[in-house]
Amino acid sequence: MKLKKQDILKALESITVPGEGQNMVESGAVTNVVTFADEVIVDITIKNPSLQAKKRTEVDILKTIHEQVYEKAKIKVNVKVDAPATPKANVIKGNPIPGIKNIVAVASGKGGVGKSTVTANLAVSLSKMGFKVGVLDADIYGPSIPIMFDVEAEKPLAVNIDGKSKMKPIENYGVKVLSIGFFTQPNQAVVWRGPMAAKALNQMIFDAHWGELDFLLLDLPPGTGDIHLSIMQSLPITGAVVVSTPQNVALADAKKGVAMFQQDSISVPVLGIIENMAYFTPEELPDNKYYIFGKEGAKNLAEDLKVPFLGEIPLVQSIREAGDVGRPAALQTATPLEQSFEKLTQNVVQEVVRRNDDLPPTEAIKITTMAGCAAVKK
């Protein structure tokens, strides 16, 4: 049987486009119909991007042509989606914190790579450079920032700001700090489900009087889980820094950490990767380098993922000792460690400046389906 284009179009007039009032022909959704003998090709453009709408459109066309024109017709339907683009306004949406210019998340795919140590030393290095800095310890289940800033015995006071009671962050070494560790006993485990942890974080973010800050560093927990999503739903993060050691086990998890931030539904710029515990140099052999966890693993990963390599921090006993006594190693003067952290911090600042010049401000993400919790494909 030879099919006619006008018969096909007449049949398609009986179908309504999903989510639209007019039929497929009147609305202009049907862009082309080609017939040849018993074969027909229908090109159609719809505005609904959902898979369900595309499938329904295809099924309706097949069923209608078979019923109204020819039941043995060989039909091919090409469905194109032309969803209206969401304008990316150059303004921060979500819930920005007044007075805070840049929010930088410090993350790691794996625990034990020195993420909190790097955060503390970044913070004091930024402060030494003259920036106004705050640290939010978002590692709800293992808050270590209070120890590293020698403020674990402190308790935040309430201050009245515009008629509202706000928490005043604890300050030391020129850095403002808030942590769940201020509200729990040293031997008390925080056994909370995700929603409780997220609520506590929101209180420390929005019920605190941070004042004017150039940088707010977020010390995130290890992994890619609920706390990370809660933070990124609450705040428009300027960018993320991923910390790793050179060994393959840590690199595999760091790669997942980078992939999480780069996922389409999250889309937080990755400022770069930091290699911690890069090498060991004994004090008595200052020219020797021993690559205990592998050599330049994080640097090579940064090249593979096409993200900046921000620098390397050696494995030095005094870094651990400084963190344990609550005086970050970057506060030491005229030492190789101070130079390492200063260079690292300069690279982070440079990447923040470049990111702010090249990209519009990040929006707080909006996760509306379980797809936001799916495995990251990379």
Short mmCIF file of C-alpha atoms in Angstrom, two decimals:
data_model
loop_
_atom_site.label_atom_id
_atom_site.label_comp_id
_atom_site.label_asym_id
_atom_site.label_seq_id
_atom_site.Cartn_x
_atom_site.Cartn_y
_atom_site.Cartn_z
CA MET A 1 0.00 0.00 0.00
CA LYS A 2 1.20 3.49 -0.84
CA LEU A 3 0.82 5.89 2.08
CA LYS A 4 -0.06 9.56 1.55
CA LYS A 5 1.43 12.42 3.54
CA GLN A 6 -1.95 14.20 3.93
CA ASP A 7 -3.48 11.05 5.46
CA ILE A 8 -0.66 10.87 7.99
CA LEU A 9 -1.02 14.56 8.92
CA LYS A 10 -4.80 14.19 9.31
CA ALA A 11 -4.28 11.28 11.68
CA LEU A 12 -1.71 13.20 13.70
CA GLU A 13 -4.21 16.05 14.20
CA SER A 14 -6.04 13.76 16.61
CA ILE A 15 -3.03 13.57 18.98
CA THR A 16 -2.20 16.16 21.61
CA VAL A 17 1.41 16.92 22.43
CA PRO A 18 2.21 15.88 26.05
CA GLY A 19 1.90 18.93 28.27
CA GLU A 20 0.56 21.17 25.49
CA GLY A 21 -3.01 22.04 24.53
CA GLN A 22 -2.87 21.89 20.73
CA ASN A 23 -2.58 18.86 18.50
CA MET A 24 0.75 17.91 16.98
CA VAL A 25 0.11 19.50 13.61
CA GLU A 26 -1.46 22.79 14.78
CA SER A 27 1.25 23.40 17.35
CA GLY A 28 3.98 22.95 14.75
CA ALA A 29 5.47 20.06 16.69
CA VAL A 30 5.43 17.85 13.58
CA THR A 31 8.31 19.26 11.54
CA ASN A 32 8.39 16.74 8.70
CA VAL A 33 6.56 13.72 7.32
CA VAL A 34 8.07 11.54 4.61
CA THR A 35 6.24 8.60 2.98
CA PHE A 36 7.55 5.93 0.63
CA ALA A 37 5.27 3.00 -0.25
CA ASP A 38 4.22 1.52 3.12
CA GLU A 39 6.99 3.31 5.04
CA VAL A 40 6.61 6.63 6.89
CA ILE A 41 9.04 8.82 8.80
CA VAL A 42 7.71 11.39 11.28
CA ASP A 43 9.98 14.09 12.69
CA ILE A 44 8.54 15.78 15.77
CA THR A 45 9.89 18.32 18.27
CA ILE A 46 8.46 18.50 21.79
CA LYS A 47 9.22 20.83 24.70
CA ASN A 48 8.84 18.31 27.52
CA PRO A 49 12.28 16.81 28.20
CA SER A 50 11.09 13.85 30.26
CA LEU A 51 11.64 10.31 29.01
CA GLN A 52 7.98 9.57 29.71
CA ALA A 53 6.83 12.36 27.35
CA LYS A 54 9.16 11.18 24.57
CA LYS A 55 7.96 7.59 24.89
CA ARG A 56 4.31 8.56 25.01
CA THR A 57 4.71 10.74 21.90
CA GLU A 58 6.29 7.88 19.96
CA VAL A 59 3.69 5.33 21.09
CA ASP A 60 0.75 7.65 20.29
CA ILE A 61 2.04 8.28 16.77
CA LEU A 62 2.59 4.58 16.06
CA LYS A 63 -0.81 3.59 17.43
CA THR A 64 -2.73 6.37 15.62
CA ILE A 65 -1.17 5.72 12.20
CA HIS A 66 -1.73 2.00 12.53
CA GLU A 67 -5.37 2.50 13.56
CA GLN A 68 -6.38 5.37 11.27
CA VAL A 69 -4.17 4.95 8.18
CA TYR A 70 -2.65 1.50 7.69
CA GLU A 71 -2.20 -1.20 10.30
CA LYS A 72 0.91 -2.67 8.64
CA ALA A 73 2.69 0.61 8.05
CA LYS A 74 6.39 0.66 8.83
CA ILE A 75 6.85 3.75 10.98
CA LYS A 76 9.93 5.52 12.25
CA VAL A 77 9.46 8.36 14.74
CA ASN A 78 12.27 10.82 15.40
CA VAL A 79 11.51 12.70 18.64
CA LYS A 80 13.61 15.79 19.30
CA VAL A 81 13.41 17.73 22.56
CA ASP A 82 13.59 21.51 22.40
CA ALA A 83 13.19 22.43 26.06
CA PRO A 84 13.44 26.16 26.79
CA ALA A 85 16.88 26.91 28.18
CA THR A 86 16.99 28.02 31.78
CA PRO A 87 18.78 31.36 31.82
CA LYS A 88 21.92 31.28 33.95
CA ALA A 89 21.67 34.62 35.65
CA ASN A 90 24.93 35.95 36.99
CA VAL A 91 23.58 36.04 40.52
CA ILE A 92 23.86 33.61 43.40
CA LYS A 93 20.63 31.77 44.07
CA GLY A 94 19.77 29.58 47.00
CA ASN A 95 20.68 30.86 50.43
CA PRO A 96 23.92 32.87 50.32
CA ILE A 97 25.44 34.05 53.59
CA PRO A 98 25.61 37.86 53.63
CA GLY A 99 29.16 39.16 53.85
CA ILE A 100 30.93 35.98 52.66
CA LYS A 101 32.69 36.40 49.33
CA ASN A 102 34.01 32.89 48.63
CA ILE A 103 32.99 29.49 49.99
CA VAL A 104 35.60 26.78 49.36
CA ALA A 105 34.86 23.13 50.16
CA VAL A 106 37.84 20.97 51.16
CA ALA A 107 36.98 17.35 50.42
CA SER A 108 38.51 13.90 50.07
CA GLY A 109 37.12 10.67 48.79
CA LYS A 110 38.93 8.78 51.56
CA GLY A 111 39.46 9.37 55.26
CA GLY A 112 42.90 9.68 56.81
CA VAL A 113 44.53 11.68 54.01
CA GLY A 114 44.95 14.84 56.11
CA LYS A 115 41.98 16.85 54.83
CA SER A 116 41.36 18.62 58.16
CA THR A 117 45.08 19.32 58.56
CA VAL A 118 45.19 20.89 55.10
CA THR A 119 42.04 22.92 55.87
CA ALA A 120 43.50 24.29 59.11
CA ASN A 121 46.80 25.23 57.49
CA LEU A 122 45.08 26.77 54.47
CA ALA A 123 42.98 28.88 56.83
CA VAL A 124 45.89 30.25 58.86
CA SER A 125 47.94 30.85 55.68
CA LEU A 126 45.07 32.86 54.21
CA SER A 127 44.82 34.81 57.46
CA LYS A 128 48.58 35.53 57.40
CA MET A 129 48.12 36.91 53.88
CA GLY A 130 45.61 39.42 55.23
CA PHE A 131 42.35 37.71 54.25
CA LYS A 132 39.36 37.43 56.59
CA VAL A 133 38.82 33.70 57.05
CA GLY A 134 36.32 31.32 58.63
CA VAL A 135 36.25 27.52 58.92
CA LEU A 136 33.06 25.48 59.21
CA ASP A 137 33.81 21.98 60.45
CA ALA A 138 31.22 20.01 58.49
CA ASP A 139 32.69 16.66 59.50
CA ILE A 140 29.79 15.97 61.86
CA TYR A 141 30.91 12.49 62.91
CA GLY A 142 34.62 13.28 63.37
CA PRO A 143 35.07 16.97 64.18
CA SER A 144 38.81 17.65 64.59
CA ILE A 145 39.07 21.37 63.75
CA PRO A 146 38.58 22.51 67.41
CA ILE A 147 41.65 20.47 68.45
CA MET A 148 43.74 21.83 65.59
CA PHE A 149 42.90 25.41 66.56
CA ASP A 150 43.34 24.77 70.31
CA VAL A 151 39.75 25.78 71.07
CA GLU A 152 38.13 22.43 71.99
CA ALA A 153 37.14 23.70 75.44
CA GLU A 154 35.43 26.81 74.07
CA LYS A 155 31.68 27.31 73.66
CA PRO A 156 30.19 29.78 71.15
CA LEU A 157 28.29 32.68 72.72
CA ALA A 158 24.98 34.07 71.52
CA VAL A 159 24.93 37.59 70.09
CA ASN A 160 21.97 39.74 69.10
CA ILE A 161 22.06 40.74 65.43
CA ASP A 162 19.13 42.80 64.11
CA GLY A 163 16.86 41.42 66.81
CA LYS A 164 17.84 37.79 66.15
CA SER A 165 19.98 35.57 68.34
CA LYS A 166 23.04 34.27 66.45
CA MET A 167 26.01 32.07 67.34
CA LYS A 168 29.33 33.88 67.51
CA PRO A 169 32.11 31.70 66.04
CA ILE A 170 35.17 30.99 68.17
CA GLU A 171 38.25 32.84 66.91
CA ASN A 172 41.93 31.92 67.09
CA TYR A 173 44.95 32.77 64.91
CA GLY A 174 42.74 35.26 63.06
CA VAL A 175 40.35 32.49 61.92
CA LYS A 176 36.69 32.17 62.91
CA VAL A 177 35.67 28.57 63.65
CA LEU A 178 32.42 26.69 64.16
CA SER A 179 32.15 22.95 64.74
CA ILE A 180 29.70 20.41 66.11
CA GLY A 181 32.58 19.55 68.46
CA PHE A 182 31.75 22.71 70.46
CA PHE A 183 28.34 21.28 71.34
CA THR A 184 29.27 17.71 72.30
CA GLN A 185 31.39 16.13 75.01
CA PRO A 186 34.89 14.95 73.99
CA ASN A 187 33.95 11.29 74.52
CA GLN A 188 30.43 11.61 73.07
CA ALA A 189 29.72 9.94 69.73
CA VAL A 190 27.42 11.77 67.32
CA VAL A 191 24.98 9.03 66.33
CA TRP A 192 22.67 10.88 63.98
CA ARG A 193 20.83 10.05 60.82
CA GLY A 194 21.31 12.27 57.77
CA PRO A 195 18.40 14.70 58.38
CA MET A 196 19.56 15.49 61.94
CA ALA A 197 23.13 16.07 60.76
CA ALA A 198 21.88 18.30 57.93
CA LYS A 199 19.77 20.34 60.36
CA ALA A 200 22.75 20.86 62.67
CA LEU A 201 24.87 22.01 59.74
CA ASN A 202 22.20 24.46 58.58
CA GLN A 203 22.10 25.97 62.06
CA MET A 204 25.88 26.45 62.10
CA ILE A 205 25.73 28.01 58.64
CA PHE A 206 22.73 30.31 58.82
CA ASP A 207 22.30 30.86 62.58
CA ALA A 208 25.87 32.07 62.98
CA HIS A 209 27.21 35.60 62.80
CA TRP A 210 30.22 35.14 60.52
CA GLY A 211 30.56 38.84 59.72
CA GLU A 212 32.63 39.86 56.71
CA LEU A 213 34.74 37.01 55.29
CA ASP A 214 36.89 36.73 52.19
CA PHE A 215 36.95 32.94 52.51
CA LEU A 216 34.79 30.41 54.34
CA LEU A 217 36.47 26.98 54.23
CA LEU A 218 34.22 23.94 54.63
CA ASP A 219 35.96 20.90 56.10
CA LEU A 220 33.76 18.19 54.58
CA PRO A 221 33.63 14.58 55.83
CA PRO A 222 35.25 11.83 53.74
CA GLY A 223 33.29 10.22 50.93
CA THR A 224 30.44 11.39 48.72
CA GLY A 225 27.30 11.15 50.81
CA ASP A 226 24.37 12.85 52.45
CA ILE A 227 26.34 15.60 54.23
CA HIS A 228 27.91 16.68 50.94
CA LEU A 229 24.52 16.92 49.22
CA SER A 230 23.05 18.83 52.18
CA ILE A 231 25.90 21.35 52.10
CA MET A 232 25.64 21.87 48.35
CA GLN A 233 21.86 22.24 48.57
CA SER A 234 22.27 24.85 51.31
CA LEU A 235 25.13 26.93 49.92
CA PRO A 236 26.35 28.27 46.59
CA ILE A 237 29.92 26.93 46.80
CA THR A 238 32.57 28.88 44.91
CA GLY A 239 34.72 25.82 44.31
CA ALA A 240 36.06 22.59 45.77
CA VAL A 241 39.55 21.41 46.66
CA VAL A 242 40.21 17.65 46.81
CA VAL A 243 42.95 16.27 49.10
CA SER A 244 44.65 12.94 48.46
CA THR A 245 47.82 11.02 49.24
CA PRO A 246 49.84 9.60 46.32
CA GLN A 247 48.85 5.96 46.89
CA ASN A 248 46.45 4.22 44.50
CA VAL A 249 43.86 3.39 47.17
CA ALA A 250 43.46 7.08 48.05
CA LEU A 251 43.60 8.20 44.40
CA ALA A 252 40.72 5.90 43.45
CA ASP A 253 38.52 7.62 46.04
CA ALA A 254 39.82 11.10 45.22
CA LYS A 255 38.76 10.51 41.61
CA LYS A 256 35.22 9.80 42.84
CA GLY A 257 35.32 12.97 44.93
CA VAL A 258 36.20 15.05 41.86
CA ALA A 259 33.50 13.26 39.83
CA MET A 260 30.89 14.10 42.48
CA PHE A 261 31.51 17.84 42.16
CA GLN A 262 31.59 17.61 38.36
CA GLN A 263 28.30 15.69 38.12
CA ASP A 264 25.77 17.59 35.99
CA SER A 265 23.20 17.88 38.79
CA ILE A 266 25.84 19.36 41.15
CA SER A 267 28.30 21.23 38.90
CA VAL A 268 30.62 22.76 41.51
CA PRO A 269 33.92 23.95 39.97
CA VAL A 270 36.92 21.88 41.11
CA LEU A 271 39.71 24.31 41.95
CA GLY A 272 42.28 21.53 42.03
CA ILE A 273 43.88 18.58 43.81
CA ILE A 274 46.33 18.74 46.73
CA GLU A 275 48.82 15.93 47.34
CA ASN A 276 49.39 15.42 51.07
CA MET A 277 52.13 13.20 52.55
CA ALA A 278 53.85 13.45 49.16
CA TYR A 279 57.28 12.37 50.41
CA PHE A 280 59.31 11.97 53.61
CA THR A 281 62.56 13.82 54.27
CA PRO A 282 64.46 12.92 57.46
CA GLU A 283 65.72 15.88 59.45
CA GLU A 284 69.26 14.48 59.38
CA LEU A 285 69.13 13.99 55.57
CA PRO A 286 67.39 17.14 54.31
CA ASP A 287 68.26 16.47 50.65
CA ASN A 288 66.74 12.99 50.60
CA LYS A 289 63.15 12.29 49.59
CA TYR A 290 61.49 8.95 50.33
CA TYR A 291 58.20 8.36 48.50
CA ILE A 292 56.51 6.18 51.10
CA PHE A 293 53.01 6.28 49.57
CA GLY A 294 54.08 6.48 45.92
CA LYS A 295 55.42 9.26 43.73
CA GLU A 296 53.33 12.09 42.20
CA GLY A 297 50.13 10.04 42.18
CA ALA A 298 47.84 13.03 42.86
CA LYS A 299 49.76 15.17 40.38
CA ASN A 300 49.24 12.57 37.65
CA LEU A 301 45.57 12.23 38.62
CA ALA A 302 45.11 16.00 38.26
CA GLU A 303 46.60 15.82 34.76
CA ASP A 304 44.35 12.89 33.84
CA LEU A 305 41.22 14.66 35.10
CA LYS A 306 42.32 18.00 33.57
CA VAL A 307 42.03 19.89 36.86
CA PRO A 308 44.77 22.08 38.40
CA PHE A 309 47.42 20.52 40.63
CA LEU A 310 47.62 22.89 43.60
CA GLY A 311 50.75 21.58 45.29
CA GLU A 312 52.27 18.93 47.51
CA ILE A 313 52.79 18.78 51.26
CA PRO A 314 55.57 16.54 52.65
CA LEU A 315 55.13 13.94 55.36
CA VAL A 316 56.71 15.73 58.30
CA GLN A 317 56.42 14.87 61.98
CA SER A 318 56.05 18.49 63.04
CA ILE A 319 52.83 18.87 60.98
CA ARG A 320 51.24 16.14 63.06
CA GLU A 321 52.66 17.52 66.30
CA ALA A 322 51.48 21.05 65.46
CA GLY A 323 47.96 19.81 64.76
CA ASP A 324 47.84 17.82 67.99
CA VAL A 325 48.84 20.82 70.14
CA GLY A 326 46.46 23.16 68.31
CA ARG A 327 48.91 25.39 66.50
CA PRO A 328 48.87 24.66 62.72
CA ALA A 329 52.31 24.14 61.17
CA ALA A 330 51.80 26.99 58.69
CA LEU A 331 52.21 29.40 61.63
CA GLN A 332 55.88 28.42 61.88
CA THR A 333 58.12 31.14 60.48
CA ALA A 334 61.06 30.82 58.10
CA THR A 335 60.65 27.07 57.64
CA PRO A 336 60.24 24.89 54.52
CA LEU A 337 56.79 23.93 55.84
CA GLU A 338 55.66 27.55 55.96
CA GLN A 339 56.87 27.98 52.37
CA SER A 340 55.02 24.83 51.23
CA PHE A 341 51.73 25.97 52.74
CA GLU A 342 52.17 29.53 51.46
CA LYS A 343 52.78 28.30 47.91
CA LEU A 344 49.79 25.95 48.17
CA THR A 345 47.57 28.75 49.49
CA GLN A 346 48.70 31.15 46.76
CA ASN A 347 47.72 28.53 44.16
CA VAL A 348 44.28 28.12 45.76
CA VAL A 349 43.71 31.90 45.78
CA GLN A 350 44.86 32.12 42.16
CA GLU A 351 42.39 29.42 41.12
CA VAL A 352 39.55 31.14 43.02
CA VAL A 353 40.32 34.42 41.25
CA ARG A 354 40.47 32.65 37.86
CA ARG A 355 37.23 30.81 38.58
CA ASN A 356 35.44 34.04 39.54
CA ASP A 357 36.70 35.76 36.39
CA ASP A 358 35.71 32.93 34.04
CA LEU A 359 32.46 31.58 35.53
CA PRO A 360 29.23 32.97 36.98
CA PRO A 361 28.62 32.35 40.71
CA THR A 362 27.65 28.80 41.60
CA GLU A 363 23.99 28.16 42.40
CA ALA A 364 22.92 26.07 45.36
CA ILE A 365 21.87 22.77 43.78
CA LYS A 366 18.28 21.64 43.77
CA ILE A 367 17.83 17.87 43.98
CA THR A 368 14.22 16.99 43.21
CA THR A 369 14.49 13.26 42.46
CA MET A 370 16.42 10.24 43.66
CA ALA A 371 18.65 10.72 40.61
CA GLY A 372 20.66 13.11 42.74
CA CYS A 373 21.68 10.19 44.91
CA ALA A 374 22.65 7.92 42.02
CA ALA A 375 26.14 6.69 41.38
CA VAL A 376 28.29 9.22 39.62
CA LYS A 377 29.10 8.16 36.09
CA LYS A 378 32.49 9.30 35.00
#
